[in-house]
Coordinates of C-alpha atoms and ligand atoms in Angstrom, one line a residue:
X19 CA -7.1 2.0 -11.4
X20 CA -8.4 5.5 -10.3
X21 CA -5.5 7.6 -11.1
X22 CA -4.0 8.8 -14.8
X23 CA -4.1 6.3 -17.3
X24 CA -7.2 4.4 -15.3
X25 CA -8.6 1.2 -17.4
X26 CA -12.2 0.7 -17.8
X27 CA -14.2 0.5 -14.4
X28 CA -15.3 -3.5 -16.3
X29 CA -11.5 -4.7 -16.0
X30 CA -10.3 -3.0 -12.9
X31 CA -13.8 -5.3 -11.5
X32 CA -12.2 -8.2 -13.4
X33 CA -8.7 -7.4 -11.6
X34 CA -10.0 -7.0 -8.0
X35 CA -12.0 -10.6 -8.7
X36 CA -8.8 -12.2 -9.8
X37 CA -7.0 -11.0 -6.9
X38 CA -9.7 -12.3 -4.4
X39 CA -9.9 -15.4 -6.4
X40 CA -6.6 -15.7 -6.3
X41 CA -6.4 -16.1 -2.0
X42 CA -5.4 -12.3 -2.1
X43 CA -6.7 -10.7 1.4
X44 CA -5.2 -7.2 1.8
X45 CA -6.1 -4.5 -1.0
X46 CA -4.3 -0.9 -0.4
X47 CA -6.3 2.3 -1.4
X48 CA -6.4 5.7 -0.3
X49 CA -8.9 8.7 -0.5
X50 CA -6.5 10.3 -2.7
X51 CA -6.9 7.9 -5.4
X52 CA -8.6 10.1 -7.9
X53 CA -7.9 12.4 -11.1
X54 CA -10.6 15.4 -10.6
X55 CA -11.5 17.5 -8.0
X56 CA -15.3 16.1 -7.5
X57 CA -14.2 12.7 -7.2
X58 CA -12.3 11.9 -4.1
X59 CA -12.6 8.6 -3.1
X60 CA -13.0 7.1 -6.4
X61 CA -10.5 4.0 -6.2
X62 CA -12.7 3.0 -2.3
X63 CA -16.3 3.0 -4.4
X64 CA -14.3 1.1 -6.7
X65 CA -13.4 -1.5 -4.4
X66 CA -16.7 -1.4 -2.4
X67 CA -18.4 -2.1 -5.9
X68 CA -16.3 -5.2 -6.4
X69 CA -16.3 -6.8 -3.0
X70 CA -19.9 -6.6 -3.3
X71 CA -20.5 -8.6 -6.9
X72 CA -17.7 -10.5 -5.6
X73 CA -19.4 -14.5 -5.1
X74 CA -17.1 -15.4 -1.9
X75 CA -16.3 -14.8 1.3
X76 CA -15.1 -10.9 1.9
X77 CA -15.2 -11.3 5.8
X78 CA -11.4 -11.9 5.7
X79 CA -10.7 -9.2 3.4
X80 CA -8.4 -5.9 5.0
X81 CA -9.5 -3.1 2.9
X82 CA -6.5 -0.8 4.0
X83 CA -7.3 3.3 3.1
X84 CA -5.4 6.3 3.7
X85 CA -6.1 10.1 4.5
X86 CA -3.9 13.1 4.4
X87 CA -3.3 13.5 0.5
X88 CA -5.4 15.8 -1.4
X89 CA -5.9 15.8 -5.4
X90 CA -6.9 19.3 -6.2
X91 CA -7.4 18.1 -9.8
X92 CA -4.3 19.9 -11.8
X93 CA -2.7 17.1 -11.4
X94 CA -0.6 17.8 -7.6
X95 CA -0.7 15.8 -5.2
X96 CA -1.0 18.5 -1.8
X97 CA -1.2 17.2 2.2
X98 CA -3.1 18.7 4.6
X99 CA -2.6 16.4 8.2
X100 CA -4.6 18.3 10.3
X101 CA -6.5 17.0 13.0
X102 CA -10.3 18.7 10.9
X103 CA -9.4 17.4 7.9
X104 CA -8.3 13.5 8.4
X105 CA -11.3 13.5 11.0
X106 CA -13.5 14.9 8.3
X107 CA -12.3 12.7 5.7
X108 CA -12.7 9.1 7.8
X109 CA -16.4 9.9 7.5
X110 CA -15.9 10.1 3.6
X111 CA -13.9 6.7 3.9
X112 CA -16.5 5.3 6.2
X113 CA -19.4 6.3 4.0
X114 CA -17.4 5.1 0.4
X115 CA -16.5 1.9 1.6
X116 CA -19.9 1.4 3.0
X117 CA -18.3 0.2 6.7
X118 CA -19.1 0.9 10.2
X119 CA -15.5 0.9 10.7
X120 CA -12.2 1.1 8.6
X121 CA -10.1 -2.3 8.4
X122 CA -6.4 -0.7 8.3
X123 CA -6.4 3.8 8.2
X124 CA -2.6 5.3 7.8
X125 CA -2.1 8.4 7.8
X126 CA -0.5 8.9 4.2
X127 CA 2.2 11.8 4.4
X128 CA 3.7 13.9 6.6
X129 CA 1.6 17.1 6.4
X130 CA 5.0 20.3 7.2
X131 CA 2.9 22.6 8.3
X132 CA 0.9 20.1 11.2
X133 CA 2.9 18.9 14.1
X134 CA 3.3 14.9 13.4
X135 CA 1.8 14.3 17.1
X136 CA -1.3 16.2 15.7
X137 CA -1.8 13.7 13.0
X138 CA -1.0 10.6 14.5
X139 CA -3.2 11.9 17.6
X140 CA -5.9 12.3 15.4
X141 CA -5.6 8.6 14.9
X142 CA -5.5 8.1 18.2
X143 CA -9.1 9.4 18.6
X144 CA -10.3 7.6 15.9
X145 CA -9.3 3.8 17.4
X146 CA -10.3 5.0 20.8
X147 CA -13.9 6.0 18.8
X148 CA -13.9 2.9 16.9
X149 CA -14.2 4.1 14.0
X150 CA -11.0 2.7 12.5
X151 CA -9.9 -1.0 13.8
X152 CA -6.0 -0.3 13.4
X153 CA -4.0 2.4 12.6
X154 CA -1.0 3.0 10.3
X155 CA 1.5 5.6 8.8
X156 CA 2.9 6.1 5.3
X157 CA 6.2 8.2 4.0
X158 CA 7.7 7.5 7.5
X159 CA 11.1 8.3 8.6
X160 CA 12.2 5.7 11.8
X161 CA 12.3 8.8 14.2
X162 CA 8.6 9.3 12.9
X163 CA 7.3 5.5 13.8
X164 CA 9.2 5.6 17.2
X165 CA 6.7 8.8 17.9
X166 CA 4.0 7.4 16.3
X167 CA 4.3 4.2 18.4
X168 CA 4.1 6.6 21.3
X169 CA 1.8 8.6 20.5
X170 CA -0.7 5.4 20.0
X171 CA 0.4 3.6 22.9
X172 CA 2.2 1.0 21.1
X173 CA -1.2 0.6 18.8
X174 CA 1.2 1.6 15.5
X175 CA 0.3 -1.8 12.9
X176 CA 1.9 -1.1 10.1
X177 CA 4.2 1.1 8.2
X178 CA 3.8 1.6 4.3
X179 CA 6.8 3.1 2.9
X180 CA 8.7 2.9 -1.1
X181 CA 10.4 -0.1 -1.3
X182 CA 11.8 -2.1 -4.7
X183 CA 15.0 -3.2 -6.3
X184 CA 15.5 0.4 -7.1
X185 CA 14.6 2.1 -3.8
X186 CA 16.0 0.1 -0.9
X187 CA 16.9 3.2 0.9
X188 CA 13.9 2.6 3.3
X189 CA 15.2 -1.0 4.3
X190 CA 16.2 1.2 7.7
X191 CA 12.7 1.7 8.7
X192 CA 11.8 -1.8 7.2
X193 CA 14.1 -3.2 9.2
X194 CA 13.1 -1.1 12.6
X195 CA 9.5 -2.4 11.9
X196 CA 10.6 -6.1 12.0
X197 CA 12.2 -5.4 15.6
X198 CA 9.2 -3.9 16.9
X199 CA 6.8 -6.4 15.0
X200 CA 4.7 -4.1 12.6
X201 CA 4.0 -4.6 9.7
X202 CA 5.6 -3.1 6.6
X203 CA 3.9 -2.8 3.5
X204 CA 6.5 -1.6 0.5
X205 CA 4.4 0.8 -1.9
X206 CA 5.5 1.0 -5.6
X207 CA 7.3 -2.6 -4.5
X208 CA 8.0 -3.5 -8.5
X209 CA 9.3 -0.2 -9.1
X210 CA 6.3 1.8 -10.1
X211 CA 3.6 1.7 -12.8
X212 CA 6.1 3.2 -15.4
X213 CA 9.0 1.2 -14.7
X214 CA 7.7 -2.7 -13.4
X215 CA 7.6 -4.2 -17.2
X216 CA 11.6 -3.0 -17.2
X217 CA 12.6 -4.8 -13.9
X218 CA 14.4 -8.0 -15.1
X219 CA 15.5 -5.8 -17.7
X220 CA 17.1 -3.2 -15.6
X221 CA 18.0 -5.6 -12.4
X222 CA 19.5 -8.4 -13.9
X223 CA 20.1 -10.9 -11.0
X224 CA 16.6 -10.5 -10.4
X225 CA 16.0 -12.0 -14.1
X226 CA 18.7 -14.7 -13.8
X227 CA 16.8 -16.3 -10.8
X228 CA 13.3 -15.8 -12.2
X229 CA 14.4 -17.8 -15.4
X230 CA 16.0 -20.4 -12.7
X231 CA 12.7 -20.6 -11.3
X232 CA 10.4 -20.7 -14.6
X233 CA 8.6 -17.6 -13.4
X234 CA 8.8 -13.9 -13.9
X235 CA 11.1 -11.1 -12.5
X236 CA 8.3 -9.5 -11.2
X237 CA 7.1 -12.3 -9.2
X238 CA 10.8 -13.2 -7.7
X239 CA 10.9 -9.8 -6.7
X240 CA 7.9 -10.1 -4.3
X241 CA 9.1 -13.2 -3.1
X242 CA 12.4 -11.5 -2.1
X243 CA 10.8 -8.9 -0.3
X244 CA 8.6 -11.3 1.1
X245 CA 11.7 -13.4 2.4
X246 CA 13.5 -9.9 4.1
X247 CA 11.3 -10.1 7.6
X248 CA 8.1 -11.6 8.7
X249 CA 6.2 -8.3 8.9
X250 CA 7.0 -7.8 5.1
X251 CA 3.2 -7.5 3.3
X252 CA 4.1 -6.2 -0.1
X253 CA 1.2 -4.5 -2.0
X254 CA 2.1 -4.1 -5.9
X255 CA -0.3 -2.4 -8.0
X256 CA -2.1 -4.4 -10.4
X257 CA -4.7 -3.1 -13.6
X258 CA -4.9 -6.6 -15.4
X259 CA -5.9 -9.7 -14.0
X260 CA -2.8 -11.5 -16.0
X261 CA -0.7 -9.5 -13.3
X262 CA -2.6 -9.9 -10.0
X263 CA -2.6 -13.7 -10.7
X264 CA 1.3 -13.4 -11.2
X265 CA 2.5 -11.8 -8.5
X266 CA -0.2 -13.2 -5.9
X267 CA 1.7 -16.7 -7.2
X268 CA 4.9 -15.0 -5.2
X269 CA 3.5 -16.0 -2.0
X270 CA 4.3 -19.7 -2.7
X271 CA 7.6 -19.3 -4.7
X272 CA 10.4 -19.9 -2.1
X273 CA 13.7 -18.5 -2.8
X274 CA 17.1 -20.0 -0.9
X275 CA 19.1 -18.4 1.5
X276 CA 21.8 -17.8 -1.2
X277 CA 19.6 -16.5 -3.7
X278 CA 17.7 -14.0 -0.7
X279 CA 21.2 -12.6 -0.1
X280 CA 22.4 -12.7 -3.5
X281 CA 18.9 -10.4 -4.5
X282 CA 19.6 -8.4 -1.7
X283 CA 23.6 -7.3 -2.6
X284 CA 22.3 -6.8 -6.3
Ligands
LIG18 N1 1.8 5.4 0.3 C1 2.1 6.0 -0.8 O1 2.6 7.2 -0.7 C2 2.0 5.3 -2.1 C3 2.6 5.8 -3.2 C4 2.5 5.1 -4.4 C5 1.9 3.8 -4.4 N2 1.3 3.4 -3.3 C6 0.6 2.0 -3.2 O2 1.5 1.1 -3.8 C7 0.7 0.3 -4.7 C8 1.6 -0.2 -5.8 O3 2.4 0.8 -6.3 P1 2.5 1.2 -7.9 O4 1.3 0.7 -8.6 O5 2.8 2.6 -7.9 O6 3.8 0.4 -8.4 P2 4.2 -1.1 -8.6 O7 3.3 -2.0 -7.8 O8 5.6 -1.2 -8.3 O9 3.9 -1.3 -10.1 C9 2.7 -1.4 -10.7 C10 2.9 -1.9 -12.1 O10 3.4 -3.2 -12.1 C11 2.8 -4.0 -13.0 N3 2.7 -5.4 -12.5 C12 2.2 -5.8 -11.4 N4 2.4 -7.1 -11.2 C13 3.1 -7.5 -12.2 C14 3.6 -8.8 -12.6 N5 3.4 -9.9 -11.8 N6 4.3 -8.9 -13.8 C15 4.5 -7.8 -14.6 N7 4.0 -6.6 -14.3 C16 3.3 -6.4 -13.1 C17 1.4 -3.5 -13.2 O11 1.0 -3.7 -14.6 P3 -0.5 -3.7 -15.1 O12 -1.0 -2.3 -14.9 O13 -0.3 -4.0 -16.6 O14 -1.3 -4.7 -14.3 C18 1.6 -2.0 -12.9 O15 1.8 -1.2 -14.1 C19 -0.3 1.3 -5.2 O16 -1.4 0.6 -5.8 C20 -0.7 2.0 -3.9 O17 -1.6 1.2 -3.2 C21 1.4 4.1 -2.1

């Protein structure tokens, strides 16, 4: 909704209010989300805009964020994990979403040049401070959530790494946050803005049991992922409220045993 190829701010509104209509109670963002330089931040306003024309209930809604990425505005996507920056750019969070304190904060890459302890520390800090209510990490490898979930004194909630039909090469860290019980959220989980419409196309089982079901690909996909662990919160991208309607349906489509395993050797 923020980044290249952004709809109109009137249907991203209309997408966010079909989600929440929808029962939907976790919505992923990230400072990052922006095209030009002097607009960091622009997918939180977003979202703070729409919670609050929203007619229900927001109290039960997670508004998730990240820091760590930076959008220079050419178009790169550069990290800086330093302790100064993600502690500068909470307040901007803070301040965007218009909270005293942020529902779910990951730190969103690996920064090279800034020792990992330095950034989760940083996180640390801002739990002990209050200013964030739980803290999570992106891009992880599992030797990177052990540390974090060290560094926080066992305070690590989630874990948002790629995970699809077409990237399953994360199921190791998936699978390592299921046996310590936190949560993983698989970004890009349809494949990616450019490639979801192409799913049943290009992942055929993943069709066959979708037309079984009377539903689409995209929505049997979720529900797989949904059925590989407990901690499994998926969070696909959505610009229509046609979509967000579909794939929030995933969370009552029930897949068998057979057809879990049979998704998963695909
Ligand atoms: N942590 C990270 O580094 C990182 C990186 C990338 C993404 N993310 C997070 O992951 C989220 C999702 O990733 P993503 O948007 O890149 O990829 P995605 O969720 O795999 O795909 C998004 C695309 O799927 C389409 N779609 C969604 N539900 C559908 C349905 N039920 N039926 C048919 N098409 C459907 C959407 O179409 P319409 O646009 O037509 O609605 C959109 O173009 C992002 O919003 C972001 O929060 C995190």
């Amino acid at each position: 909704m923020s980044i290249e190829g952004r709809p109109d701010i009137d249907r991203s509104v209309r997408t966010i209010h079909a989600a929440l209509d929808a029962g939907v109670t976790l919505i992923d963002t990230a400072d990052a989300y922006h095209i030009h330089a002097d607009e960091v931040g622009h997918n939180e306003t977003l979202i703070a805009q729409a919670l609050a024309g929203w007619g229900g209930d927001t109290s039960g809604v997670l508004v998730a964020t990240k820091g760590g990425h930076l959008r220079p505005g050419d178009g790169s996507w550069t990290v800086d994990g330093s302790r100064g920056h993600l502690r500068e750019a909470v307040e901007g969070s803070l301040k965007r979403l218009g909270v005293d304190a942020i529902g779910l904060y990951q730190f969103h890459r690996p920064d090279p040049a800034v020792p990992y302890e330095e950034s989760v520390g940083t996180l640390r800090e801002l739990l002990d401070e209050g200013k964030i209510r739980l803290a999570g990490i992106s891009n992880a490898s599992a030797e990177q959530i052990r540390e974090a979930q060290d560094v926080l004194g066992g305070r690590l909630a989630s874990v948002q790494n790629q995970f699809s039909p077409a990237f399953r090469s994360s199921e190791v860290e998936l699978r390592l946050c299921a046996e310590l019980g936190i949560a993983f959220l698989p970004w890009s989980p349809l494949g990616g803005i450019s490639n979801a419409a192409e799913l049943g196309a290009k992942h055929a089982a993943f069709a066959e049991v979708a037309e079984q079901h009377g539903v689409s690909p995209q929505q049997v996909t979720l529900a797989w992922e949904l059925a590989l662990a407990p901690v499994v919160l998926p969070i696909p991208g959505s610009s229509r409220p046609e979509t967000i309607r579909d794939s929030a349906a995933a969370a009552d489509l029930t897949l068998t045993d057979d057809e879990v395993a049979r998704l998963s050797a695909a």
